Coordinates of C-alpha atoms and ligand atoms in Angstrom, one line a residue:
M1 CA -0.3 0.1 -0.1
N2 CA 3.3 2.2 0.8
V3 CA 3.8 1.8 -2.9
Y4 CA 0.5 2.6 -4.4
D5 CA 0.6 5.6 -1.9
S6 CA 3.6 6.4 -3.2
Q7 CA 2.2 6.7 -6.3
R8 CA -0.6 8.8 -5.7
M9 CA 2.1 11.6 -3.9
V10 CA 3.6 11.8 -7.3
D11 CA 0.5 11.8 -9.3
L12 CA -0.5 14.6 -6.6
L13 CA 3.2 16.7 -7.0
A14 CA 2.7 16.8 -11.4
P15 CA 1.0 19.5 -11.4
L16 CA 3.2 21.7 -9.3
G17 CA 5.7 20.5 -11.6
Y18 CA 7.4 18.3 -9.9
A19 CA 8.5 14.6 -11.6
P20 CA 10.5 11.7 -10.2
V21 CA 14.3 11.4 -10.2
D22 CA 16.7 8.2 -9.9
E23 CA 19.3 9.8 -7.1
A24 CA 18.2 12.0 -3.9
A25 CA 20.9 14.3 -4.4
A26 CA 19.4 15.4 -7.5
A27 CA 16.1 15.9 -5.8
D28 CA 14.2 19.3 -5.1
L29 CA 12.3 17.6 -2.4
V30 CA 12.8 13.6 -0.9
I31 CA 9.5 12.4 0.7
L32 CA 10.5 9.2 3.0
N33 CA 7.3 7.4 2.9
T34 CA 7.4 4.8 6.2
C35 CA 6.5 1.7 7.5
H36 CA 5.5 1.2 10.8
I37 CA 5.3 -2.5 11.2
R38 CA 7.8 -3.5 13.0
E39 CA 10.5 -1.9 14.9
K40 CA 13.5 -2.7 12.4
A41 CA 11.0 -0.6 9.7
T42 CA 10.9 2.2 12.1
E43 CA 15.2 2.3 12.9
K44 CA 15.6 2.5 9.2
L45 CA 13.8 5.7 8.8
F46 CA 16.6 7.1 11.0
S47 CA 19.3 6.1 9.7
E48 CA 18.2 6.9 6.2
L49 CA 17.5 10.5 7.2
G50 CA 21.0 10.7 8.3
R51 CA 22.4 10.3 4.9
L52 CA 19.9 12.2 3.5
Q53 CA 20.8 15.0 5.8
E54 CA 24.4 15.0 4.3
T55 CA 23.1 15.2 0.5
Q56 CA 20.7 18.4 1.9
Q57 CA 23.9 20.0 3.3
A58 CA 25.9 19.5 -0.1
R59 CA 23.3 21.0 -2.0
A60 CA 22.8 23.7 0.2
A61 CA 26.4 24.2 -0.2
Q62 CA 26.0 24.3 -4.0
G63 CA 22.9 26.7 -4.1
S64 CA 20.1 24.0 -4.2
E65 CA 17.4 23.5 -1.4
M66 CA 16.2 20.7 -0.9
L67 CA 13.1 19.6 1.6
I68 CA 12.5 16.7 3.2
A69 CA 9.4 15.5 4.0
V70 CA 8.6 12.1 5.9
A71 CA 5.4 10.0 5.5
G72 CA 3.2 7.3 6.6
C73 CA 2.8 5.4 9.5
V74 CA 5.8 6.1 11.1
A75 CA 5.1 10.0 10.7
Q76 CA 2.0 9.3 12.2
A77 CA 3.2 7.0 15.5
E78 CA 6.2 9.2 15.5
G79 CA 5.9 12.8 14.2
P80 CA 7.0 14.8 17.4
E81 CA 9.8 12.4 17.8
I82 CA 10.9 13.0 14.3
Q83 CA 10.6 16.7 14.5
R84 CA 13.1 16.5 17.7
R85 CA 15.2 14.3 16.3
A86 CA 15.5 15.3 12.8
P87 CA 14.9 19.4 12.6
F88 CA 16.0 19.2 8.9
V89 CA 12.8 17.3 8.0
S90 CA 10.4 20.1 6.8
M91 CA 7.3 18.1 6.7
V92 CA 5.6 15.0 8.8
F93 CA 2.5 13.3 7.6
G94 CA 0.4 11.0 8.2
P95 CA -1.3 8.4 5.6
Q96 CA -4.8 9.9 6.0
T97 CA -3.5 13.4 4.9
Y98 CA -0.9 13.1 1.3
H99 CA -3.5 14.6 -0.4
Q100 CA -3.3 18.0 1.4
L101 CA 0.5 17.9 0.3
P102 CA 0.3 20.9 -1.8
E103 CA -0.9 22.9 0.8
M104 CA 1.8 21.8 3.2
I105 CA 4.6 22.7 0.3
A106 CA 2.7 26.0 0.2
K107 CA 3.2 27.1 3.7
I108 CA 6.7 26.0 3.8
A109 CA 7.6 28.5 1.1
R110 CA 5.6 30.7 3.1
G111 CA 8.0 30.2 5.8
A112 CA 5.7 28.1 7.7
G113 CA 9.1 26.2 9.6
Q114 CA 7.9 22.8 9.6
V115 CA 5.0 21.2 9.6
L116 CA 3.3 18.3 11.2
N117 CA -0.3 17.0 9.9
T118 CA -0.8 13.5 11.9
D119 CA -5.1 14.4 12.1
F120 CA -7.4 11.7 10.7
P121 CA -9.6 14.4 8.9
T122 CA -12.9 14.5 8.6
E123 CA -13.2 14.9 4.1
N124 CA -12.1 11.6 2.6
K125 CA -7.6 11.8 1.3
F126 CA -9.7 9.6 -1.9
D127 CA -12.4 12.3 -2.7
S128 CA -9.4 15.0 -2.6
L129 CA -6.0 13.1 -4.7
P130 CA -7.0 13.6 -8.6
A131 CA -7.4 10.1 -10.9
A132 CA -4.7 7.8 -11.2
T133 CA -4.3 8.3 -14.4
V134 CA -0.7 6.6 -16.0
A135 CA -0.4 3.2 -15.0
R136 CA 3.3 2.3 -14.8
N137 CA 3.4 -1.2 -14.8
A138 CA 1.3 -3.8 -16.6
S139 CA 0.9 -5.4 -13.0
A140 CA -1.0 -2.0 -11.1
F141 CA -2.0 -1.9 -7.3
L142 CA -5.2 -0.6 -6.6
S143 CA -6.6 0.4 -3.1
V144 CA -9.8 -0.6 -2.0
Q145 CA -9.9 -0.5 1.6
E146 CA -8.3 1.1 3.8
G147 CA -7.6 0.9 7.9
C148 CA -8.2 -1.9 10.1
D149 CA -10.7 -2.0 13.3
K150 CA -9.8 -5.7 14.2
F151 CA -7.3 -4.7 17.1
C152 CA -4.6 -7.6 17.0
T153 CA -2.7 -7.2 19.8
F154 CA 0.7 -7.0 18.2
C155 CA -0.1 -4.8 15.7
V156 CA 0.5 -0.8 14.9
V157 CA -2.2 -0.8 11.7
P158 CA -5.7 0.1 13.7
Y159 CA -3.7 3.2 15.7
T160 CA -1.8 4.3 12.5
R161 CA -4.1 3.8 9.3
G162 CA -7.2 4.6 11.3
A163 CA -10.2 3.1 11.8
E164 CA -11.6 0.7 8.1
Y165 CA -12.8 2.8 5.5
S166 CA -13.9 1.2 1.9
R167 CA -13.9 3.3 -1.5
P168 CA -17.4 3.4 -3.0
V169 CA -17.8 0.9 -5.9
A170 CA -18.3 3.3 -9.0
A171 CA -14.5 5.2 -7.7
V172 CA -12.8 2.0 -7.5
L173 CA -14.4 0.8 -11.2
A174 CA -13.5 4.2 -12.9
E175 CA -10.3 3.8 -11.5
A176 CA -9.8 0.4 -12.5
E177 CA -10.9 1.5 -16.5
R178 CA -8.3 3.9 -16.2
L179 CA -5.5 1.7 -15.1
I180 CA -6.7 -1.1 -17.7
A181 CA -7.0 2.3 -20.4
A182 CA -3.4 3.2 -19.4
G183 CA -2.2 -0.8 -20.2
A184 CA -2.9 -2.3 -16.7
V185 CA -3.8 -6.1 -17.7
E186 CA -3.4 -7.2 -13.9
L187 CA -4.7 -5.7 -10.9
T188 CA -4.2 -6.4 -7.5
L189 CA -7.2 -4.5 -5.3
L190 CA -5.1 -3.7 -1.5
G191 CA -6.8 -3.1 1.7
Q192 CA -5.1 -3.8 5.1
N193 CA -8.3 -5.9 5.4
V194 CA -9.2 -5.9 1.7
N195 CA -11.6 -8.9 2.1
A196 CA -13.6 -7.0 5.0
Y197 CA -15.1 -4.6 1.7
H198 CA -18.1 -3.5 1.7
G199 CA -18.4 -0.4 -0.2
Q200 CA -21.3 1.0 -1.6
D201 CA -22.9 1.7 -4.9
A202 CA -25.1 4.9 -6.4
D203 CA -28.0 3.3 -4.7
G204 CA -26.4 2.7 -1.4
A205 CA -26.3 -1.0 -1.5
V206 CA -22.9 -2.6 -0.1
W207 CA -20.8 -4.7 -2.4
S208 CA -19.0 -7.5 -0.8
L209 CA -15.2 -7.7 -2.0
A210 CA -16.7 -11.2 -3.9
R211 CA -19.3 -8.8 -5.7
L212 CA -16.8 -6.6 -6.9
C213 CA -14.5 -9.2 -8.2
V214 CA -17.4 -10.3 -10.3
A215 CA -18.1 -6.7 -11.8
L216 CA -14.1 -5.8 -12.0
A217 CA -13.9 -9.3 -14.0
E218 CA -16.0 -8.2 -16.7
L219 CA -14.1 -4.8 -17.6
P220 CA -12.5 -5.8 -21.0
G221 CA -9.2 -6.6 -21.1
L222 CA -8.6 -7.2 -17.4
Q223 CA -6.5 -10.2 -17.3
R224 CA -6.0 -10.8 -13.8
L225 CA -6.9 -10.1 -10.9
R226 CA -5.4 -10.7 -7.6
Y227 CA -6.3 -9.0 -3.5
T228 CA -4.7 -8.6 -0.7
T229 CA -4.4 -9.1 2.7
S230 CA -7.1 -11.2 3.7
H231 CA -8.1 -12.2 7.5
P232 CA -9.1 -15.8 7.8
L233 CA -12.6 -14.2 9.9
E234 CA -14.1 -12.6 6.0
M235 CA -13.2 -15.6 3.8
T236 CA -17.0 -15.4 3.4
D237 CA -18.5 -18.7 1.0
D238 CA -19.2 -16.2 -1.9
L239 CA -15.6 -15.2 -2.0
I240 CA -13.9 -18.5 -1.7
A241 CA -16.8 -19.3 -4.6
A242 CA -15.3 -16.2 -6.4
H243 CA -12.5 -18.1 -6.8
R244 CA -14.6 -21.5 -8.5
D245 CA -16.0 -19.2 -10.5
L246 CA -13.5 -16.0 -11.8
P247 CA -10.7 -17.1 -14.1
V248 CA -9.2 -13.7 -13.6
L249 CA -9.2 -14.9 -9.9
M250 CA -5.1 -15.7 -9.5
P251 CA -4.8 -19.0 -8.3
F252 CA -3.0 -17.6 -5.1
L253 CA -3.9 -16.2 -2.4
H254 CA -2.1 -14.7 1.4
L255 CA -3.5 -15.6 3.9
P256 CA -1.9 -14.7 7.4
V257 CA -2.8 -16.9 10.4
Q258 CA 0.2 -15.6 12.5
S259 CA -0.2 -19.1 14.7
G260 CA -0.8 -22.4 14.7
S261 CA -1.5 -22.7 18.9
D262 CA -5.0 -21.2 19.7
K263 CA -3.9 -20.5 23.2
I264 CA -1.6 -17.5 20.9
L265 CA -4.3 -16.8 18.7
T266 CA -6.7 -15.5 21.7
A267 CA -3.7 -13.4 23.1
M268 CA -3.0 -12.6 19.4
N269 CA -6.8 -11.0 19.9
R270 CA -7.2 -13.1 16.3
R271 CA -10.8 -14.4 16.7
H272 CA -10.4 -18.2 15.1
T273 CA -9.1 -20.7 16.1
A274 CA -6.4 -23.0 13.9
D275 CA -8.6 -25.3 12.8
A276 CA -10.9 -22.8 11.6
Y277 CA -8.3 -21.5 9.2
R278 CA -7.5 -24.6 8.4
R279 CA -11.6 -25.3 7.0
V280 CA -11.2 -22.4 5.6
I281 CA -8.0 -23.3 3.5
D282 CA -10.3 -26.5 2.7
K283 CA -13.0 -25.0 1.1
L284 CA -10.2 -22.6 -0.4
R285 CA -8.8 -26.0 -2.2
A286 CA -12.0 -27.4 -3.1
A287 CA -12.7 -24.5 -4.8
R288 CA -9.8 -23.4 -6.8
P289 CA -7.7 -27.5 -6.1
E290 CA -4.5 -25.3 -7.6
I291 CA -4.3 -22.3 -5.2
G292 CA -1.1 -21.6 -4.2
L293 CA -0.9 -20.7 -0.9
S294 CA 0.6 -18.0 0.9
S295 CA 0.5 -16.6 4.8
D296 CA 2.3 -14.4 7.4
F297 CA 3.7 -16.2 10.9
I298 CA 5.1 -13.9 14.2
V299 CA 7.1 -16.2 16.3
G300 CA 8.2 -15.3 20.1
F301 CA 4.5 -13.9 20.9
P302 CA 4.5 -13.4 24.2
G303 CA 3.7 -16.1 26.0
E304 CA 4.6 -18.4 23.6
T305 CA 5.5 -21.9 24.6
E306 CA 7.2 -24.8 22.9
A307 CA 4.3 -26.4 22.5
D308 CA 2.2 -23.3 21.3
F309 CA 5.5 -23.1 18.7
A310 CA 5.2 -26.9 17.3
A311 CA 1.5 -26.0 16.9
T312 CA 2.6 -23.4 14.2
L313 CA 4.8 -25.7 12.8
Q314 CA 2.4 -28.6 12.9
L315 CA -0.3 -26.3 10.9
V316 CA 2.8 -25.1 7.9
K317 CA 3.1 -28.9 7.8
D318 CA -0.6 -29.8 7.4
V319 CA -1.6 -26.6 4.4
G320 CA 2.0 -26.6 2.8
Y321 CA 3.1 -23.0 1.5
A322 CA 3.8 -22.2 -1.8
Q323 CA 6.0 -19.0 0.0
A324 CA 5.4 -16.9 3.0
Y325 CA 6.1 -14.4 5.0
S326 CA 7.7 -15.1 9.6
F327 CA 8.8 -12.6 11.4
K328 CA 9.9 -12.0 15.2
Y329 CA 7.7 -10.7 17.7
S330 CA 8.5 -7.5 17.6
R331 CA 7.0 -5.0 20.6
R332 CA 5.0 -2.4 19.4
P333 CA 4.6 0.9 21.6
G334 CA 1.5 1.3 22.6
T335 CA -0.7 -2.1 21.5
P336 CA -1.6 -4.4 24.5
A337 CA 0.9 -7.2 23.4
A338 CA 4.3 -5.0 23.8
A339 CA 2.7 -4.8 28.4
M340 CA 1.9 -8.4 28.1
P341 CA 3.5 -10.8 30.5
G342 CA 5.7 -13.6 28.7
Q343 CA 8.0 -11.5 26.9
L344 CA 10.5 -13.8 25.4
T345 CA 14.7 -13.6 25.3
E346 CA 16.1 -12.5 21.1
D347 CA 17.7 -15.7 20.9
V348 CA 14.3 -18.0 21.4
K349 CA 13.1 -15.6 18.7
D350 CA 16.1 -16.3 16.3
A351 CA 16.0 -20.0 17.2
R352 CA 12.5 -20.3 16.3
L353 CA 12.5 -18.5 13.3
A354 CA 15.1 -20.1 11.7
E355 CA 13.6 -23.5 12.1
L356 CA 10.3 -22.6 11.0
Q357 CA 12.0 -20.9 8.0
T358 CA 13.7 -23.4 7.0
L359 CA 10.7 -25.5 7.1
L360 CA 8.4 -22.6 4.9
L361 CA 11.4 -22.3 2.6
A362 CA 11.4 -26.5 2.0
Q363 CA 8.0 -26.1 1.2
Q364 CA 8.4 -23.1 -1.2
Q365 CA 11.2 -25.4 -3.4
A366 CA 9.3 -28.4 -3.5
F367 CA 6.0 -25.7 -5.1
N368 CA 8.5 -24.6 -7.2
Q369 CA 10.1 -27.7 -7.8
R370 CA 6.2 -29.0 -9.2
S371 CA 6.4 -26.3 -11.9
V372 CA 9.5 -27.6 -13.7
G373 CA 7.9 -28.9 -17.3
Q374 CA 4.8 -27.4 -16.9
T375 CA 3.6 -24.4 -19.7
L376 CA 2.8 -21.3 -17.2
P377 CA 1.0 -18.1 -19.0
I378 CA 4.1 -15.4 -17.3
L379 CA 3.2 -11.5 -17.3
F380 CA 6.6 -10.1 -18.2
D381 CA 7.0 -6.6 -16.1
R382 CA 10.5 -6.4 -14.9
V383 CA 13.7 -6.0 -16.9
S384 CA 16.5 -8.4 -16.2
K385 CA 20.0 -7.3 -15.2
Y386 CA 20.7 -10.2 -18.5
P387 CA 20.4 -8.8 -21.1
G388 CA 18.0 -10.7 -23.4
Q389 CA 15.8 -11.4 -20.6
L390 CA 12.4 -10.2 -19.2
I391 CA 11.4 -10.9 -15.6
G392 CA 7.3 -11.9 -15.2
R393 CA 4.9 -13.5 -12.7
S394 CA 3.3 -17.0 -13.0
P395 CA -0.2 -17.2 -11.8
Y396 CA 0.6 -18.4 -8.2
M397 CA 3.1 -15.3 -7.6
Q398 CA 6.9 -17.0 -8.7
A399 CA 9.0 -14.8 -10.6
V400 CA 9.5 -16.2 -13.3
H401 CA 13.4 -15.2 -15.4
A402 CA 12.9 -16.4 -19.9
E403 CA 14.5 -14.6 -23.0
V404 CA 11.7 -12.7 -24.3
P405 CA 11.9 -9.9 -27.3
A406 CA 11.7 -6.8 -25.4
D407 CA 8.2 -5.6 -27.0
Q408 CA 6.9 -8.5 -24.8
F409 CA 7.0 -6.4 -22.4
G410 CA 3.9 -5.8 -20.3
R411 CA 2.4 -9.2 -21.9
I412 CA 1.3 -12.3 -21.0
L413 CA 3.4 -15.6 -23.2
P414 CA 3.3 -19.4 -22.4
I415 CA 6.1 -20.0 -20.8
K416 CA 7.8 -24.0 -20.2
I417 CA 9.4 -23.5 -17.0
T418 CA 12.9 -25.6 -16.8
S419 CA 14.8 -24.6 -13.9
V420 CA 14.8 -23.6 -10.0
G421 CA 16.6 -21.6 -8.6
N422 CA 16.2 -19.8 -4.8
I423 CA 13.4 -17.4 -5.2
S424 CA 12.6 -17.8 -9.2
L425 CA 12.2 -19.8 -11.9
G426 CA 13.5 -20.1 -15.1
G427 CA 12.0 -21.0 -18.2
V428 CA 11.8 -20.6 -22.3
A429 CA 9.0 -19.1 -24.5
V430 CA 6.8 -21.7 -26.5
Ligands
LIG501 N1 5.4 -7.7 15.4 C1 6.0 -9.0 14.2 N2 5.4 -8.8 13.0 C2 3.9 -8.2 13.1 N3 3.2 -7.9 12.2 C3 2.5 -7.1 12.5 N4 2.8 -6.8 13.2 C4 3.6 -7.8 14.5 C5 4.8 -6.8 15.4 N5 4.5 -6.3 16.2 C6 3.6 -9.1 10.7 C7 2.0 -9.8 10.8 C8 1.5 -9.1 10.3 C9 2.3 -9.1 8.9 C10 1.8 -7.4 7.6 O1 3.5 -7.9 9.7 O2 2.5 -11.3 10.4 O3 0.3 -9.9 9.0
LIG502 FE1 -3.3 -5.9 12.1 FE2 -4.1 -7.3 10.4 FE3 -5.0 -7.6 12.7 FE4 -5.6 -5.3 11.2 S1 -5.9 -7.6 10.7 S2 -4.8 -5.5 13.5 S3 -4.0 -5.1 9.8 S4 -2.6 -7.8 11.9

């Protein structure tokens, strides 16, 4: 979603004469769009700011100005701290106020000093953004839902992104049509809780994500549809049926479970059991047998015992993932879990993470190995560092390298998979 938001900032700044440059040293304005989900993400901000201050001083020595702004969830959560530690930053604003960027820049130009903008404004950000017209890629993101009301006890999202909000159906369909007209053949619908989507249509009727997918599937030119990230509680039967009925809906789903222990799931306030999650997976596989699955896992949540961790490993073995993300529990200020007893040491977390990742990597490699010899439709949307090659994605989100003429960029081609590397596949055009 930060990638999507950053692109919208580019759209917003274009009428003011700003255009993207490749290097900070050439920039009149640098915006760091930040993530607050784990401590590591936050630390990156301050080291990056240190480097940018040097660039800012070097430019000043040559008589050019460089404004530095911090956007996103770290800005939202730690705005005053950023201003204190980095007084050379002129604008600090959260994910719900970036549509006010032109006004903030005008304020700075009038000599306002530092601007801090971390309210949750009553007007809707999406209503004030210019239409997203330029698809920069054959595969485009489209935010349909934002924020979260789930309050998992480890997570900052409900505090930084705010309450759950669904964009109206008409706005989503119009943006999808514009993206397709500009060259997108794949859309990924975004939301922190995307399957909780409940946008209204012009008559005030509330649409589910499944209904939205059905409508999007009918748009001429759309060849692939994905959505991320989902919560197991809202994997409703209509959405599962969409995986059976809509060929454009890709056979891959990222469905975070976090833990395989019911005790830990309760402490996390996930509001589902490990078995309830297994049943959702069973239904998805009944609907779309070839579906590839992905998940997020947290190891070392407060109070996690060896037995709880073993339950997570068991769940992984039962499901069999195509890929997954796994993290050490990271104490986030202000979240309930940060104050829970039974915080684990880094050593325990490191050991559990290593064990889980070994298992997940083996599953990913086994999944990729099964693709060898198959011919898969690959959407080529990245250039490779190897001349003559392009990089694309399989329906299952695997990265695939192949020798493909450069003019096929942005197209979907049948590729026979011939090799498996660590993180990607190799293939030949057929
Ligand atoms: N510690 C570790 N991982 C976290 N995540 C969210 N909050 C934390 C935290 N405090 C992970 C979850 C979520 C993903 C986006 O980030 O697994 O699904
Ligand atoms: Fe965070 Fe996802 Fe839980 Fe919402 S559902 S609180 S975004 S982990």
